[in-house]
PDB file of C-alpha atoms in Angstrom:
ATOM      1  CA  UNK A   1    -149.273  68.718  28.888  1.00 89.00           C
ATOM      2  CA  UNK A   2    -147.209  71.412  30.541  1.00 91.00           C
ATOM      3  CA  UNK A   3    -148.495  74.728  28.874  1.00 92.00           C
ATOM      4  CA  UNK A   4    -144.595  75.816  27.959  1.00 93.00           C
ATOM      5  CA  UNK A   5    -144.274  73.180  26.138  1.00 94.00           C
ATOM      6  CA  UNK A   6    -147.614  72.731  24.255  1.00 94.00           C
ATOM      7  CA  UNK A   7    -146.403  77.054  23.170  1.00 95.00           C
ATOM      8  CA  UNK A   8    -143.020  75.491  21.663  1.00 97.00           C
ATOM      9  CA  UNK A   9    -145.084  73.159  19.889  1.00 97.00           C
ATOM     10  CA  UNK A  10    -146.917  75.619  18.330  1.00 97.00           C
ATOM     11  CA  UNK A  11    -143.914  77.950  17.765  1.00 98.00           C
ATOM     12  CA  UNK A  12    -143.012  74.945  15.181  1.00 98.00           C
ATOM     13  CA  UNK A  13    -145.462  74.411  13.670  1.00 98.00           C
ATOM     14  CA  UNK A  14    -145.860  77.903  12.567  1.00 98.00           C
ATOM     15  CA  UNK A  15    -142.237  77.622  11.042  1.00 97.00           C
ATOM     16  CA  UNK A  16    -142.812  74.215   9.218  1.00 97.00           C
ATOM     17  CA  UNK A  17    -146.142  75.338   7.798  1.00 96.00           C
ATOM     18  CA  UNK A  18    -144.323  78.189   6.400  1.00 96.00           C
ATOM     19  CA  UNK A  19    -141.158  76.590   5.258  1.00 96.00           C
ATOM     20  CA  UNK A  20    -143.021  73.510   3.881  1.00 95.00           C
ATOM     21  CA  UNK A  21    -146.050  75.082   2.340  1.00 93.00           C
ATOM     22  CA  UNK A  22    -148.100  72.706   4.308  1.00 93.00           C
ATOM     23  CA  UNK A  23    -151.306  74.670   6.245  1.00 94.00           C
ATOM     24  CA  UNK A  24    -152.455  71.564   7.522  1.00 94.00           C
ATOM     25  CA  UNK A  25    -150.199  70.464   9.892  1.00 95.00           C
ATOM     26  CA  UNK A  26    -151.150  70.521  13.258  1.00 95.00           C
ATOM     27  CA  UNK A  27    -150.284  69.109  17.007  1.00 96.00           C
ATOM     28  CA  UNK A  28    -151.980  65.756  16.502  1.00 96.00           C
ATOM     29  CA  UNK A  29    -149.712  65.086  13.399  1.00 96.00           C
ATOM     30  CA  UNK A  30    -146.138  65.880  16.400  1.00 97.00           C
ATOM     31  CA  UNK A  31    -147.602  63.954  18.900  1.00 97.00           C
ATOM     32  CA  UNK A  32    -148.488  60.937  17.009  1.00 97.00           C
ATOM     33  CA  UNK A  33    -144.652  60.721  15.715  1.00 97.00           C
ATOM     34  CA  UNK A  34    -143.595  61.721  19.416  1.00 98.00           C
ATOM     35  CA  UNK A  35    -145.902  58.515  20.750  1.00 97.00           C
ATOM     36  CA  UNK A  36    -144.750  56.290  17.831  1.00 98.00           C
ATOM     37  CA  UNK A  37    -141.204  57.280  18.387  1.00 97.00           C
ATOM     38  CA  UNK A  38    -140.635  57.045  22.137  1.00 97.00           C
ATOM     39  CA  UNK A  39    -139.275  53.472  23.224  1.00 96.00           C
ATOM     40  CA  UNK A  40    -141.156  51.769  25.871  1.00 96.00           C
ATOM     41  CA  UNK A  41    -138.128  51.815  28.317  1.00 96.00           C
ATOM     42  CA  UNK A  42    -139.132  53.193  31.602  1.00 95.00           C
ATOM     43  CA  UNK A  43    -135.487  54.397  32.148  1.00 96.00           C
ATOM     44  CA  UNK A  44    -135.599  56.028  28.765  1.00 96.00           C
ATOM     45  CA  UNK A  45    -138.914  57.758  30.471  1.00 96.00           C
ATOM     46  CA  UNK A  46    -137.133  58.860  33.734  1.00 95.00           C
ATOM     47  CA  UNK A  47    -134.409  60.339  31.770  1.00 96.00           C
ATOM     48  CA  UNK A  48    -136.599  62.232  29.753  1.00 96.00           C
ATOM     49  CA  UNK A  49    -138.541  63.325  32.839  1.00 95.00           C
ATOM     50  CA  UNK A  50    -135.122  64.786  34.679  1.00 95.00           C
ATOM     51  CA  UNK A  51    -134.508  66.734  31.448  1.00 95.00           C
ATOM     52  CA  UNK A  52    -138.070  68.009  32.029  1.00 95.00           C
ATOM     53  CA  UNK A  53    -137.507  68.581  35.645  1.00 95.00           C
ATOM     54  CA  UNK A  54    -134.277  70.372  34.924  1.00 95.00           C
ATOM     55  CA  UNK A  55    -135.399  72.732  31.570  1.00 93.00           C
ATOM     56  CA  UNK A  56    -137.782  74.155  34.549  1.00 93.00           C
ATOM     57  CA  UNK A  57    -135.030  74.909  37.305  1.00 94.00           C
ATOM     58  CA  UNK A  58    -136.760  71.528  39.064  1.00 91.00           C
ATOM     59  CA  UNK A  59    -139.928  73.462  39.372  1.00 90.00           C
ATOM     60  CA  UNK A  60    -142.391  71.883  37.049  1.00 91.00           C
ATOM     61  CA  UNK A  61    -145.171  73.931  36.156  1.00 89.00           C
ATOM     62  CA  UNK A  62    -148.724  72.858  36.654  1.00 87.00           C
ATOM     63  CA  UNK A  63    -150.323  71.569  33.481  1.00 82.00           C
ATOM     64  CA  UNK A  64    -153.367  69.670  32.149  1.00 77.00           C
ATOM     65  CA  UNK A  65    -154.786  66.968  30.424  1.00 79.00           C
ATOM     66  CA  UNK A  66    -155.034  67.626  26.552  1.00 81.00           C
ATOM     67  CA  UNK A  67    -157.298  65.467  24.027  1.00 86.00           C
ATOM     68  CA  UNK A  68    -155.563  65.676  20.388  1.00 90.00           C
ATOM     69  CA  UNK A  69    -155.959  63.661  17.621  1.00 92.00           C
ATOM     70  CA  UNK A  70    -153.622  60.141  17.520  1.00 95.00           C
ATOM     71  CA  UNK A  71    -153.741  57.497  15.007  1.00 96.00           C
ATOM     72  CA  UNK A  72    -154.633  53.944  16.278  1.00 97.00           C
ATOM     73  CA  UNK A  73    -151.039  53.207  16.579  1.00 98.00           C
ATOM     74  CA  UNK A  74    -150.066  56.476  18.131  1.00 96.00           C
ATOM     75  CA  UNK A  75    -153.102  55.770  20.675  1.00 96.00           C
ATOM     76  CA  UNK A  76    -152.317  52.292  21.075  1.00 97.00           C
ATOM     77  CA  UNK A  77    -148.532  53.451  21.857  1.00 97.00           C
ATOM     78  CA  UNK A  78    -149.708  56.085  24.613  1.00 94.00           C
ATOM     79  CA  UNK A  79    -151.458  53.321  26.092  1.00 95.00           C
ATOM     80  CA  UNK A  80    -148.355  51.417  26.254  1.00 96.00           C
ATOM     81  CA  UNK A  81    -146.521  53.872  27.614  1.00 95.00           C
ATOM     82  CA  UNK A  82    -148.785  54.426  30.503  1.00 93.00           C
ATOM     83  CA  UNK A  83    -149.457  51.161  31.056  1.00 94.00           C
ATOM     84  CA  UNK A  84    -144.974  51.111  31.425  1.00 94.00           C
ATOM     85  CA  UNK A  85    -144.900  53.805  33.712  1.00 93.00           C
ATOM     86  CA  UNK A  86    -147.685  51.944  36.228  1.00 93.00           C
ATOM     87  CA  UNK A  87    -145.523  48.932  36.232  1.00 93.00           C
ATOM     88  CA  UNK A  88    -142.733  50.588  37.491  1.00 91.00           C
ATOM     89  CA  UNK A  89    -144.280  52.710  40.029  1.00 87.00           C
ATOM     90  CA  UNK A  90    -143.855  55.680  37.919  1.00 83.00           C
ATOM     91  CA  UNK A  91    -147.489  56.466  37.344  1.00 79.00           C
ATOM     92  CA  UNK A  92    -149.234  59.692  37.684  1.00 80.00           C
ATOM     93  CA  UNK A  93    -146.806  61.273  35.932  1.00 83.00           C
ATOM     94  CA  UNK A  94    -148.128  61.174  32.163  1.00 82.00           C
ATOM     95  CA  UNK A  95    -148.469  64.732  31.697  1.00 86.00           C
ATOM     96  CA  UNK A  96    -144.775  65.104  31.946  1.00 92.00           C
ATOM     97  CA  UNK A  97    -143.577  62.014  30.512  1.00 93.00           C
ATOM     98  CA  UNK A  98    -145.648  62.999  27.192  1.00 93.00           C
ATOM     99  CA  UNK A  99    -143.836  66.890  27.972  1.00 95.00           C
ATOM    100  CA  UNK A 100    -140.834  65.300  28.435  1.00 96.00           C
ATOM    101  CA  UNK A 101    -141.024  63.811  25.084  1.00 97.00           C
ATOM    102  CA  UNK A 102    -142.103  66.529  23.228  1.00 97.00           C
ATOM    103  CA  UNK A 103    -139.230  68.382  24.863  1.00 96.00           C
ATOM    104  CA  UNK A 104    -136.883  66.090  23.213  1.00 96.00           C
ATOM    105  CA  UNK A 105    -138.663  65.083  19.774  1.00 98.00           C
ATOM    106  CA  UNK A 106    -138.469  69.590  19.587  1.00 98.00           C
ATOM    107  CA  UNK A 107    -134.410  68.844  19.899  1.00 97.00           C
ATOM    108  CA  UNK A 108    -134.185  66.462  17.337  1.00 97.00           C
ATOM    109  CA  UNK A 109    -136.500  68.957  15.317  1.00 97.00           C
ATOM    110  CA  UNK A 110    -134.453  72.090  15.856  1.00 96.00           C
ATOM    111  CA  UNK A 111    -131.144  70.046  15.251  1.00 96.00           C
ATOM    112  CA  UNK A 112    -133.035  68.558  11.428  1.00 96.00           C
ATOM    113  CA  UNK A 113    -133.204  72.353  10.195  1.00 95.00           C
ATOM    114  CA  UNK A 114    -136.610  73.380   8.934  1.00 94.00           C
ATOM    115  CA  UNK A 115    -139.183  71.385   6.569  1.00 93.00           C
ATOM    116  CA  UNK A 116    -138.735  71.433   3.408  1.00 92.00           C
ATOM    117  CA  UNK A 117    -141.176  72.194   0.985  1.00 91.00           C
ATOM    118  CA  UNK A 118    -142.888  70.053  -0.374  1.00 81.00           C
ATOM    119  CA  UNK A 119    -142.343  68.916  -3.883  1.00 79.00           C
ATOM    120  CA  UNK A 120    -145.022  67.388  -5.832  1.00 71.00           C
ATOM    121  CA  UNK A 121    -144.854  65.420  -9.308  1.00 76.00           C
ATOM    122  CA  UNK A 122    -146.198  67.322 -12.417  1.00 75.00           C
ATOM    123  CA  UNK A 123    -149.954  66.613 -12.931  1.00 75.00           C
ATOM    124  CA  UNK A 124    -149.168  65.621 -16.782  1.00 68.00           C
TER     125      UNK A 124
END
């Protein structure tokens, strides 16, 4: 994951725990949703990627490989994704496909408002 964007991940996560009460959400619970989300369409990847490219100036910074929490579907779905990009020559790339993603899953986010809070049902 590209640092930047791992920092604007973090940035909202910080406001939903505080606008939705909610202390336990963390990375593993934005990336699953950003993996179960993204379409496996290889053009839908490239797309993403030139939004990437282009949020940096086209000068991608150098990241790293990140181990977070998925659910089996989520992991199953990263898979799938990778397995996509390989196909179509587009391989070695999966740091910035899953930034790329993240990058726009953050847009939808910012565009939704904050969380809410929470409401649970009386316990009687």
């Amino acid at each position: 994951m590209v640092p930047q964007m791992w920092q604007h991940l973090l940035n909202r996560i910080s406001e939903d725990r505080k606008s939705s009460g909610n202390r336990e959400l963390a990375r593993g619970h934005y990336m699953d949703i950003v993996m179960l989300e993204a379409p496996l369409d290889i053009d839908y990847f490239r797309e993403s990627y030139g939004e990437l490219v282009k949020r940096f100036g086209g000068q991608l910074p150098k990241g790293g490989k990140t181990t977070i929490r998925l659910s089996p579907e989520g992991a199953e779905k990263h898979r799938a994704i990778k397995d996509v990009c390989d196909a179509e020559g587009f391989s070695r790339k999966g740091l910035f496909i899953h930034s790329a993603l993240l990058l726009g899953f953050l847009a939808k986010l910012k565009d939704a408002g904050e969380l809410p809070m929470e409401e649970l049902p009386p316990l009687l």
